[in-house]
Short mmCIF file of C-alpha atoms in Angstrom, two decimals:
data_model
loop_
_atom_site.label_atom_id
_atom_site.label_comp_id
_atom_site.label_asym_id
_atom_site.label_seq_id
_atom_site.Cartn_x
_atom_site.Cartn_y
_atom_site.Cartn_z
CA MET A 10 -17.88 194.07 24.39
CA THR A 11 -17.95 196.60 21.78
CA ALA A 12 -15.36 199.42 22.20
CA ILE A 13 -16.49 203.10 22.83
CA PRO A 14 -16.52 205.03 20.30
CA THR A 15 -14.02 207.73 19.55
CA ILE A 16 -15.66 211.48 18.55
CA ARG A 17 -13.96 214.49 17.25
CA THR A 18 -14.56 217.38 14.80
CA ALA A 19 -15.83 216.71 11.12
CA ASN A 20 -13.59 217.77 8.36
CA VAL A 21 -13.77 218.07 4.71
CA ALA A 22 -11.24 214.76 4.65
CA ASP A 23 -14.54 213.18 6.02
CA ALA A 24 -16.40 213.45 3.32
CA ALA A 25 -16.25 210.04 1.74
CA ALA A 26 -16.97 208.72 5.14
CA VAL A 27 -19.85 210.44 5.73
CA GLN A 28 -21.13 210.41 2.01
CA ALA A 29 -21.11 206.47 2.24
CA ILE A 30 -23.61 205.94 5.39
CA TYR A 31 -25.77 208.93 4.18
CA ALA A 32 -26.09 207.41 0.31
CA PRO A 33 -28.23 204.77 1.05
CA ILE A 34 -30.38 205.94 3.64
CA VAL A 35 -31.46 208.31 0.87
CA LYS A 36 -31.37 205.69 -1.82
CA GLY A 37 -33.20 203.34 -0.03
CA THR A 38 -35.27 204.96 3.20
CA ALA A 39 -37.48 207.87 3.75
CA ILE A 40 -35.46 208.36 6.72
CA SER A 41 -33.45 211.72 4.74
CA PHE A 42 -35.72 213.75 2.20
CA GLU A 43 -33.20 214.11 -0.24
CA GLU A 44 -34.32 211.92 -3.55
CA VAL A 45 -30.74 212.14 -4.66
CA PRO A 46 -27.33 211.38 -2.55
CA PRO A 47 -25.07 214.23 -2.68
CA SER A 48 -21.76 213.68 -4.17
CA ILE A 49 -18.26 213.86 -2.01
CA ALA A 50 -17.49 217.37 -2.80
CA GLU A 51 -21.01 218.26 -2.09
CA MET A 52 -20.68 216.43 1.36
CA GLY A 53 -17.26 218.70 1.66
CA GLU A 54 -19.14 221.54 1.32
CA ARG A 55 -21.63 221.16 3.49
CA ILE A 56 -19.24 219.89 6.12
CA ALA A 57 -17.10 223.14 5.44
CA THR A 58 -19.90 225.28 5.59
CA THR A 59 -21.70 223.89 8.74
CA LEU A 60 -18.38 224.30 10.90
CA GLU A 61 -18.05 227.92 10.22
CA ASN A 62 -21.06 228.52 12.49
CA TYR A 63 -22.04 225.15 14.47
CA PRO A 64 -20.67 221.59 15.40
CA TYR A 65 -19.97 218.42 13.18
CA LEU A 66 -18.72 215.88 14.60
CA ILE A 67 -18.01 211.95 13.64
CA ALA A 68 -17.68 209.21 15.61
CA GLU A 69 -14.92 206.46 14.76
CA ARG A 70 -13.88 203.09 16.18
CA ASN A 71 -10.97 200.89 14.94
CA GLY A 72 -9.96 203.85 12.50
CA GLU A 73 -13.59 203.69 10.60
CA VAL A 74 -16.12 206.27 10.55
CA ILE A 75 -19.31 204.69 11.64
CA GLY A 76 -21.55 207.81 12.68
CA TYR A 77 -22.04 211.80 12.42
CA ALA A 78 -23.93 214.61 13.71
CA TYR A 79 -24.48 217.85 13.53
CA ALA A 80 -26.30 220.99 13.98
CA SER A 81 -27.61 223.52 11.83
CA GLN A 82 -29.82 226.51 11.49
CA HIS A 83 -33.48 226.18 12.94
CA ARG A 84 -34.94 228.80 11.31
CA SER A 85 -33.84 232.30 9.29
CA ARG A 86 -35.20 234.78 11.30
CA ALA A 87 -32.77 236.81 14.63
CA ALA A 88 -34.34 235.61 17.13
CA TYR A 89 -34.07 231.92 16.72
CA ARG A 90 -30.57 232.52 16.81
CA TRP A 91 -30.20 230.07 20.36
CA SER A 92 -31.98 227.22 18.66
CA VAL A 93 -31.02 224.78 16.43
CA ASP A 94 -31.44 221.77 14.48
CA VAL A 95 -29.88 218.55 15.61
CA THR A 96 -29.18 215.33 12.88
CA VAL A 97 -28.00 212.43 13.44
CA TYR A 98 -26.59 209.12 10.93
CA ILE A 99 -24.70 206.18 12.56
CA ALA A 100 -23.33 203.14 9.72
CA ASP A 101 -25.93 200.34 9.57
CA GLN A 102 -23.38 197.86 11.49
CA ALA A 103 -23.05 200.35 14.11
CA HIS A 104 -26.91 200.48 15.16
CA ARG A 105 -27.82 199.96 19.15
CA THR A 106 -23.93 199.94 20.03
CA GLY A 107 -24.20 203.48 22.00
CA VAL A 108 -23.02 205.65 18.91
CA GLY A 109 -25.67 207.65 18.59
CA ARG A 110 -25.07 208.81 22.55
CA ALA A 111 -21.71 209.56 22.27
CA LEU A 112 -22.27 211.82 19.30
CA TYR A 113 -25.46 213.82 21.37
CA SER A 114 -23.75 213.66 24.38
CA ARG A 115 -20.61 215.73 23.21
CA LEU A 116 -22.93 217.69 20.66
CA ILE A 117 -25.51 218.78 23.44
CA ALA A 118 -22.11 219.54 25.52
CA GLU A 119 -20.59 221.29 22.53
CA LEU A 120 -24.09 223.35 21.79
CA THR A 121 -24.02 224.20 25.45
CA GLU A 122 -21.00 225.59 25.67
CA ARG A 123 -21.71 227.93 23.17
CA GLY A 124 -25.03 229.46 24.83
CA VAL A 125 -27.84 227.82 22.37
CA HIS A 126 -31.35 227.28 24.26
CA ALA A 127 -33.28 224.36 22.57
CA ALA A 128 -32.25 221.80 19.96
CA PHE A 129 -34.95 220.73 17.86
CA ALA A 130 -34.91 216.77 15.80
CA GLY A 131 -37.56 216.18 12.96
CA ILE A 132 -37.14 212.63 12.57
CA ALA A 133 -39.01 210.77 9.61
CA LEU A 134 -41.87 208.73 10.68
CA PRO A 135 -41.95 205.85 11.49
CA ASN A 136 -38.45 205.96 13.30
CA PRO A 137 -38.44 204.00 16.32
CA GLY A 138 -34.79 203.83 16.77
CA SER A 139 -34.65 207.58 16.41
CA VAL A 140 -37.72 208.26 18.72
CA ALA A 141 -35.52 205.87 21.35
CA LEU A 142 -32.16 207.71 21.25
CA HIS A 143 -33.92 210.78 20.99
CA GLU A 144 -36.56 210.79 24.18
CA SER A 145 -33.19 208.39 25.80
CA MET A 146 -31.29 211.66 25.32
CA GLY A 147 -34.21 213.83 26.68
CA PHE A 148 -35.99 215.16 23.89
CA THR A 149 -39.32 215.08 24.02
CA PRO A 150 -42.37 215.32 21.27
CA LEU A 151 -43.55 218.50 20.24
CA GLY A 152 -46.24 217.36 17.82
CA ILE A 153 -46.55 215.82 13.74
CA TYR A 154 -46.07 217.39 10.39
CA ARG A 155 -48.50 215.25 8.50
CA GLU A 156 -47.84 213.98 5.04
CA VAL A 157 -45.44 216.46 4.91
CA GLY A 158 -42.60 214.72 2.30
CA GLN A 159 -43.39 212.30 -0.96
CA LYS A 160 -40.88 209.70 -1.54
CA PHE A 161 -41.49 206.44 -3.38
CA GLY A 162 -44.50 207.64 -4.12
CA GLN A 163 -45.76 207.61 -0.56
CA TRP A 164 -46.61 210.93 1.76
CA HIS A 165 -44.38 210.75 4.80
CA ASP A 166 -45.02 212.21 7.99
CA VAL A 167 -42.29 214.48 10.10
CA GLY A 168 -42.45 214.53 14.11
CA TRP A 169 -40.82 216.94 16.17
CA TRP A 170 -38.86 216.46 19.35
CA GLN A 171 -37.13 219.39 21.34
CA ARG A 172 -34.77 219.26 24.25
CA LEU A 173 -33.96 222.62 26.23
CA LEU A 174 -30.41 222.92 27.04
CA PRO A 175 -29.12 223.70 30.45
CA ARG A 176 -27.66 227.30 30.74
CA LEU A 177 -24.06 227.78 31.85
CA SER A 178 -23.64 230.37 34.69
#
């Protein structure tokens, strides 16, 4: 039986572990549309900047960082302030072990406490594992941006999913 991961708020000291999860995704897949992995220093800056306004969470098991999730600004216009984009990345060895669900459960709870109304997830397609995770967490499909990004000499679609968050009274 796989141990339940510990979920905690990220800090800049997590940058190396986060970068170690993210860099192979950037280099070897079209899951991320970045083409050059960010440095550890840049990842630390991203964590710090995100934490100024949004949650950034780390999943650990037996002291090892095995995943992370965060929220970010959906759009810059003022009326969008109650909506966020959400992102989750899981280390290869932790796929399909409940890490994504644990991260998203906590992230959604924190966003709900902050009064966020809607969470959006953009998923580079095909990615059946990510689609299944998001739909299991209550996200519903909205539509597809066809051939919106080109990586590795191929055009890639991005599907969009949304989850409306409950209002706290």
